[in-house]
């Protein structure tokens, strides 16, 4: 083995910064942004919501309003503008603004 090859093999690998508390790197910038604002979501929920935003897909969320009332919503046409998520809400048949920190769960639509 040549000297440069030996140095490369001995060097520490360079990896992206890990995600919050799980040691797994963020897959996309959107995941990192969502994770920063939706701190109550699990890493899997963060990934699912970020994927829905990036791919323009509907998703079902558990949402807690500022009044404390919980609801299950299916937003589509997602537009991320941290700390908010602008979307069409199928429950209310109207455009709504969701605060990412109030999203408590994510499921496929």
PDB file of C-alpha atoms in Angstrom:
ATOM      1  CA  UNK A   1       0.000   0.000   0.000  1.00  0.00           C
ATOM      2  CA  UNK A   2       1.334   3.428  -0.913  1.00  0.00           C
ATOM      3  CA  UNK A   3       1.948   6.118   1.730  1.00  0.00           C
ATOM      4  CA  UNK A   4      -0.924   8.367   0.506  1.00  0.00           C
ATOM      5  CA  UNK A   5      -3.351   5.429   0.525  1.00  0.00           C
ATOM      6  CA  UNK A   6      -2.287   4.510   4.062  1.00  0.00           C
ATOM      7  CA  UNK A   7      -2.850   8.102   5.240  1.00  0.00           C
ATOM      8  CA  UNK A   8      -6.312   8.169   3.655  1.00  0.00           C
ATOM      9  CA  UNK A   9      -7.282   4.893   5.314  1.00  0.00           C
ATOM     10  CA  UNK A  10      -6.055   6.143   8.706  1.00  0.00           C
ATOM     11  CA  UNK A  11      -7.807   9.526   8.479  1.00  0.00           C
ATOM     12  CA  UNK A  12     -11.017  10.083  10.397  1.00  0.00           C
ATOM     13  CA  UNK A  13     -14.072  10.083   8.132  1.00  0.00           C
ATOM     14  CA  UNK A  14     -15.735  13.413   7.519  1.00  0.00           C
ATOM     15  CA  UNK A  15     -19.504  13.190   7.914  1.00  0.00           C
ATOM     16  CA  UNK A  16     -22.355  15.692   7.953  1.00  0.00           C
ATOM     17  CA  UNK A  17     -23.467  17.062  11.298  1.00  0.00           C
ATOM     18  CA  UNK A  18     -25.769  14.639  13.109  1.00  0.00           C
ATOM     19  CA  UNK A  19     -29.439  15.279  13.674  1.00  0.00           C
ATOM     20  CA  UNK A  20     -30.872  16.193  17.064  1.00  0.00           C
ATOM     21  CA  UNK A  21     -30.163  13.506  19.610  1.00  0.00           C
ATOM     22  CA  UNK A  22     -30.026  10.555  17.234  1.00  0.00           C
ATOM     23  CA  UNK A  23     -26.578  10.750  15.660  1.00  0.00           C
ATOM     24  CA  UNK A  24     -28.078  10.401  12.167  1.00  0.00           C
ATOM     25  CA  UNK A  25     -27.236  13.184   9.702  1.00  0.00           C
ATOM     26  CA  UNK A  26     -30.056  15.252   8.255  1.00  0.00           C
ATOM     27  CA  UNK A  27     -31.040  14.054   4.803  1.00  0.00           C
ATOM     28  CA  UNK A  28     -31.942  17.513   3.488  1.00  0.00           C
ATOM     29  CA  UNK A  29     -31.806  21.169   4.443  1.00  0.00           C
ATOM     30  CA  UNK A  30     -35.581  21.047   4.897  1.00  0.00           C
ATOM     31  CA  UNK A  31     -35.186  18.314   7.531  1.00  0.00           C
ATOM     32  CA  UNK A  32     -32.702  20.439   9.427  1.00  0.00           C
ATOM     33  CA  UNK A  33     -35.022  23.469   9.330  1.00  0.00           C
ATOM     34  CA  UNK A  34     -38.083  21.473  10.415  1.00  0.00           C
ATOM     35  CA  UNK A  35     -36.114  19.812  13.235  1.00  0.00           C
ATOM     36  CA  UNK A  36     -35.000  23.221  14.497  1.00  0.00           C
ATOM     37  CA  UNK A  37     -38.559  24.520  14.839  1.00  0.00           C
ATOM     38  CA  UNK A  38     -40.655  21.386  15.445  1.00  0.00           C
ATOM     39  CA  UNK A  39     -38.719  20.205  18.482  1.00  0.00           C
ATOM     40  CA  UNK A  40     -41.509  17.918  19.747  1.00  0.00           C
ATOM     41  CA  UNK A  41     -41.362  15.710  16.658  1.00  0.00           C
ATOM     42  CA  UNK A  42     -39.429  12.469  16.535  1.00  0.00           C
ATOM     43  CA  UNK A  43     -36.666  12.227  13.926  1.00  0.00           C
ATOM     44  CA  UNK A  44     -38.943   9.977  11.830  1.00  0.00           C
ATOM     45  CA  UNK A  45     -41.747  12.565  11.944  1.00  0.00           C
ATOM     46  CA  UNK A  46     -39.308  15.343  11.031  1.00  0.00           C
ATOM     47  CA  UNK A  47     -38.139  13.318   8.038  1.00  0.00           C
ATOM     48  CA  UNK A  48     -41.708  12.567   6.929  1.00  0.00           C
ATOM     49  CA  UNK A  49     -42.840  16.196   7.185  1.00  0.00           C
ATOM     50  CA  UNK A  50     -39.729  17.470   5.399  1.00  0.00           C
ATOM     51  CA  UNK A  51     -40.246  14.920   2.618  1.00  0.00           C
ATOM     52  CA  UNK A  52     -43.879  16.040   2.192  1.00  0.00           C
ATOM     53  CA  UNK A  53     -42.742  19.678   1.973  1.00  0.00           C
ATOM     54  CA  UNK A  54     -39.987  18.901  -0.538  1.00  0.00           C
ATOM     55  CA  UNK A  55     -42.152  16.650  -2.716  1.00  0.00           C
ATOM     56  CA  UNK A  56     -45.341  18.718  -2.562  1.00  0.00           C
ATOM     57  CA  UNK A  57     -47.319  15.910  -0.957  1.00  0.00           C
ATOM     58  CA  UNK A  58     -50.180  16.071   1.507  1.00  0.00           C
ATOM     59  CA  UNK A  59     -49.511  14.796   5.021  1.00  0.00           C
ATOM     60  CA  UNK A  60     -51.636  14.293   8.126  1.00  0.00           C
ATOM     61  CA  UNK A  61     -50.526  16.085  11.280  1.00  0.00           C
ATOM     62  CA  UNK A  62     -51.606  16.223  14.889  1.00  0.00           C
ATOM     63  CA  UNK A  63     -51.774  19.925  15.682  1.00  0.00           C
ATOM     64  CA  UNK A  64     -52.231  21.765  18.971  1.00  0.00           C
ATOM     65  CA  UNK A  65     -53.748  25.255  18.619  1.00  0.00           C
ATOM     66  CA  UNK A  66     -52.691  28.153  20.839  1.00  0.00           C
ATOM     67  CA  UNK A  67     -55.920  27.524  22.807  1.00  0.00           C
ATOM     68  CA  UNK A  68     -54.653  24.039  23.639  1.00  0.00           C
ATOM     69  CA  UNK A  69     -57.225  22.205  21.531  1.00  0.00           C
ATOM     70  CA  UNK A  70     -55.891  19.265  19.546  1.00  0.00           C
ATOM     71  CA  UNK A  71     -56.941  18.391  16.030  1.00  0.00           C
ATOM     72  CA  UNK A  72     -55.871  16.108  13.228  1.00  0.00           C
ATOM     73  CA  UNK A  73     -55.356  18.022   9.991  1.00  0.00           C
ATOM     74  CA  UNK A  74     -54.411  17.081   6.452  1.00  0.00           C
ATOM     75  CA  UNK A  75     -52.546  19.995   4.895  1.00  0.00           C
ATOM     76  CA  UNK A  76     -51.420  20.029   1.265  1.00  0.00           C
ATOM     77  CA  UNK A  77     -49.741  22.552  -1.034  1.00  0.00           C
ATOM     78  CA  UNK A  78     -47.166  23.001   1.732  1.00  0.00           C
ATOM     79  CA  UNK A  79     -45.032  26.142   1.759  1.00  0.00           C
ATOM     80  CA  UNK A  80     -42.349  26.365   4.455  1.00  0.00           C
ATOM     81  CA  UNK A  81     -41.550  29.824   5.836  1.00  0.00           C
ATOM     82  CA  UNK A  82     -40.015  29.117   9.261  1.00  0.00           C
ATOM     83  CA  UNK A  83     -41.372  29.043  11.868  1.00  0.00           C
ATOM     84  CA  UNK A  84     -44.592  28.649   9.858  1.00  0.00           C
ATOM     85  CA  UNK A  85     -46.025  26.172   7.404  1.00  0.00           C
ATOM     86  CA  UNK A  86     -48.548  27.655   4.972  1.00  0.00           C
ATOM     87  CA  UNK A  87     -50.921  25.097   3.498  1.00  0.00           C
ATOM     88  CA  UNK A  88     -54.356  24.190   2.257  1.00  0.00           C
ATOM     89  CA  UNK A  89     -56.193  22.544   5.184  1.00  0.00           C
ATOM     90  CA  UNK A  90     -58.588  19.827   4.027  1.00  0.00           C
ATOM     91  CA  UNK A  91     -60.436  19.823   7.363  1.00  0.00           C
ATOM     92  CA  UNK A  92     -61.316  23.518   7.111  1.00  0.00           C
ATOM     93  CA  UNK A  93     -61.332  23.724   3.278  1.00  0.00           C
ATOM     94  CA  UNK A  94     -59.276  26.878   3.500  1.00  0.00           C
ATOM     95  CA  UNK A  95     -55.708  28.139   3.588  1.00  0.00           C
ATOM     96  CA  UNK A  96     -54.172  27.914   7.055  1.00  0.00           C
ATOM     97  CA  UNK A  97     -50.913  28.803   8.750  1.00  0.00           C
ATOM     98  CA  UNK A  98     -49.468  26.158  11.067  1.00  0.00           C
ATOM     99  CA  UNK A  99     -46.737  26.949  13.583  1.00  0.00           C
ATOM    100  CA  UNK A 100     -44.124  24.191  13.355  1.00  0.00           C
ATOM    101  CA  UNK A 101     -43.620  24.073  17.126  1.00  0.00           C
ATOM    102  CA  UNK A 102     -47.311  23.123  17.511  1.00  0.00           C
ATOM    103  CA  UNK A 103     -47.074  20.075  15.256  1.00  0.00           C
ATOM    104  CA  UNK A 104     -47.012  17.059  17.587  1.00  0.00           C
ATOM    105  CA  UNK A 105     -47.221  14.142  15.161  1.00  0.00           C
ATOM    106  CA  UNK A 106     -46.983  13.313  11.450  1.00  0.00           C
ATOM    107  CA  UNK A 107     -48.608  10.495   9.466  1.00  0.00           C
ATOM    108  CA  UNK A 108     -49.017   9.732   5.786  1.00  0.00           C
ATOM    109  CA  UNK A 109     -52.085  11.360   4.254  1.00  0.00           C
TER     110      UNK A 109
END
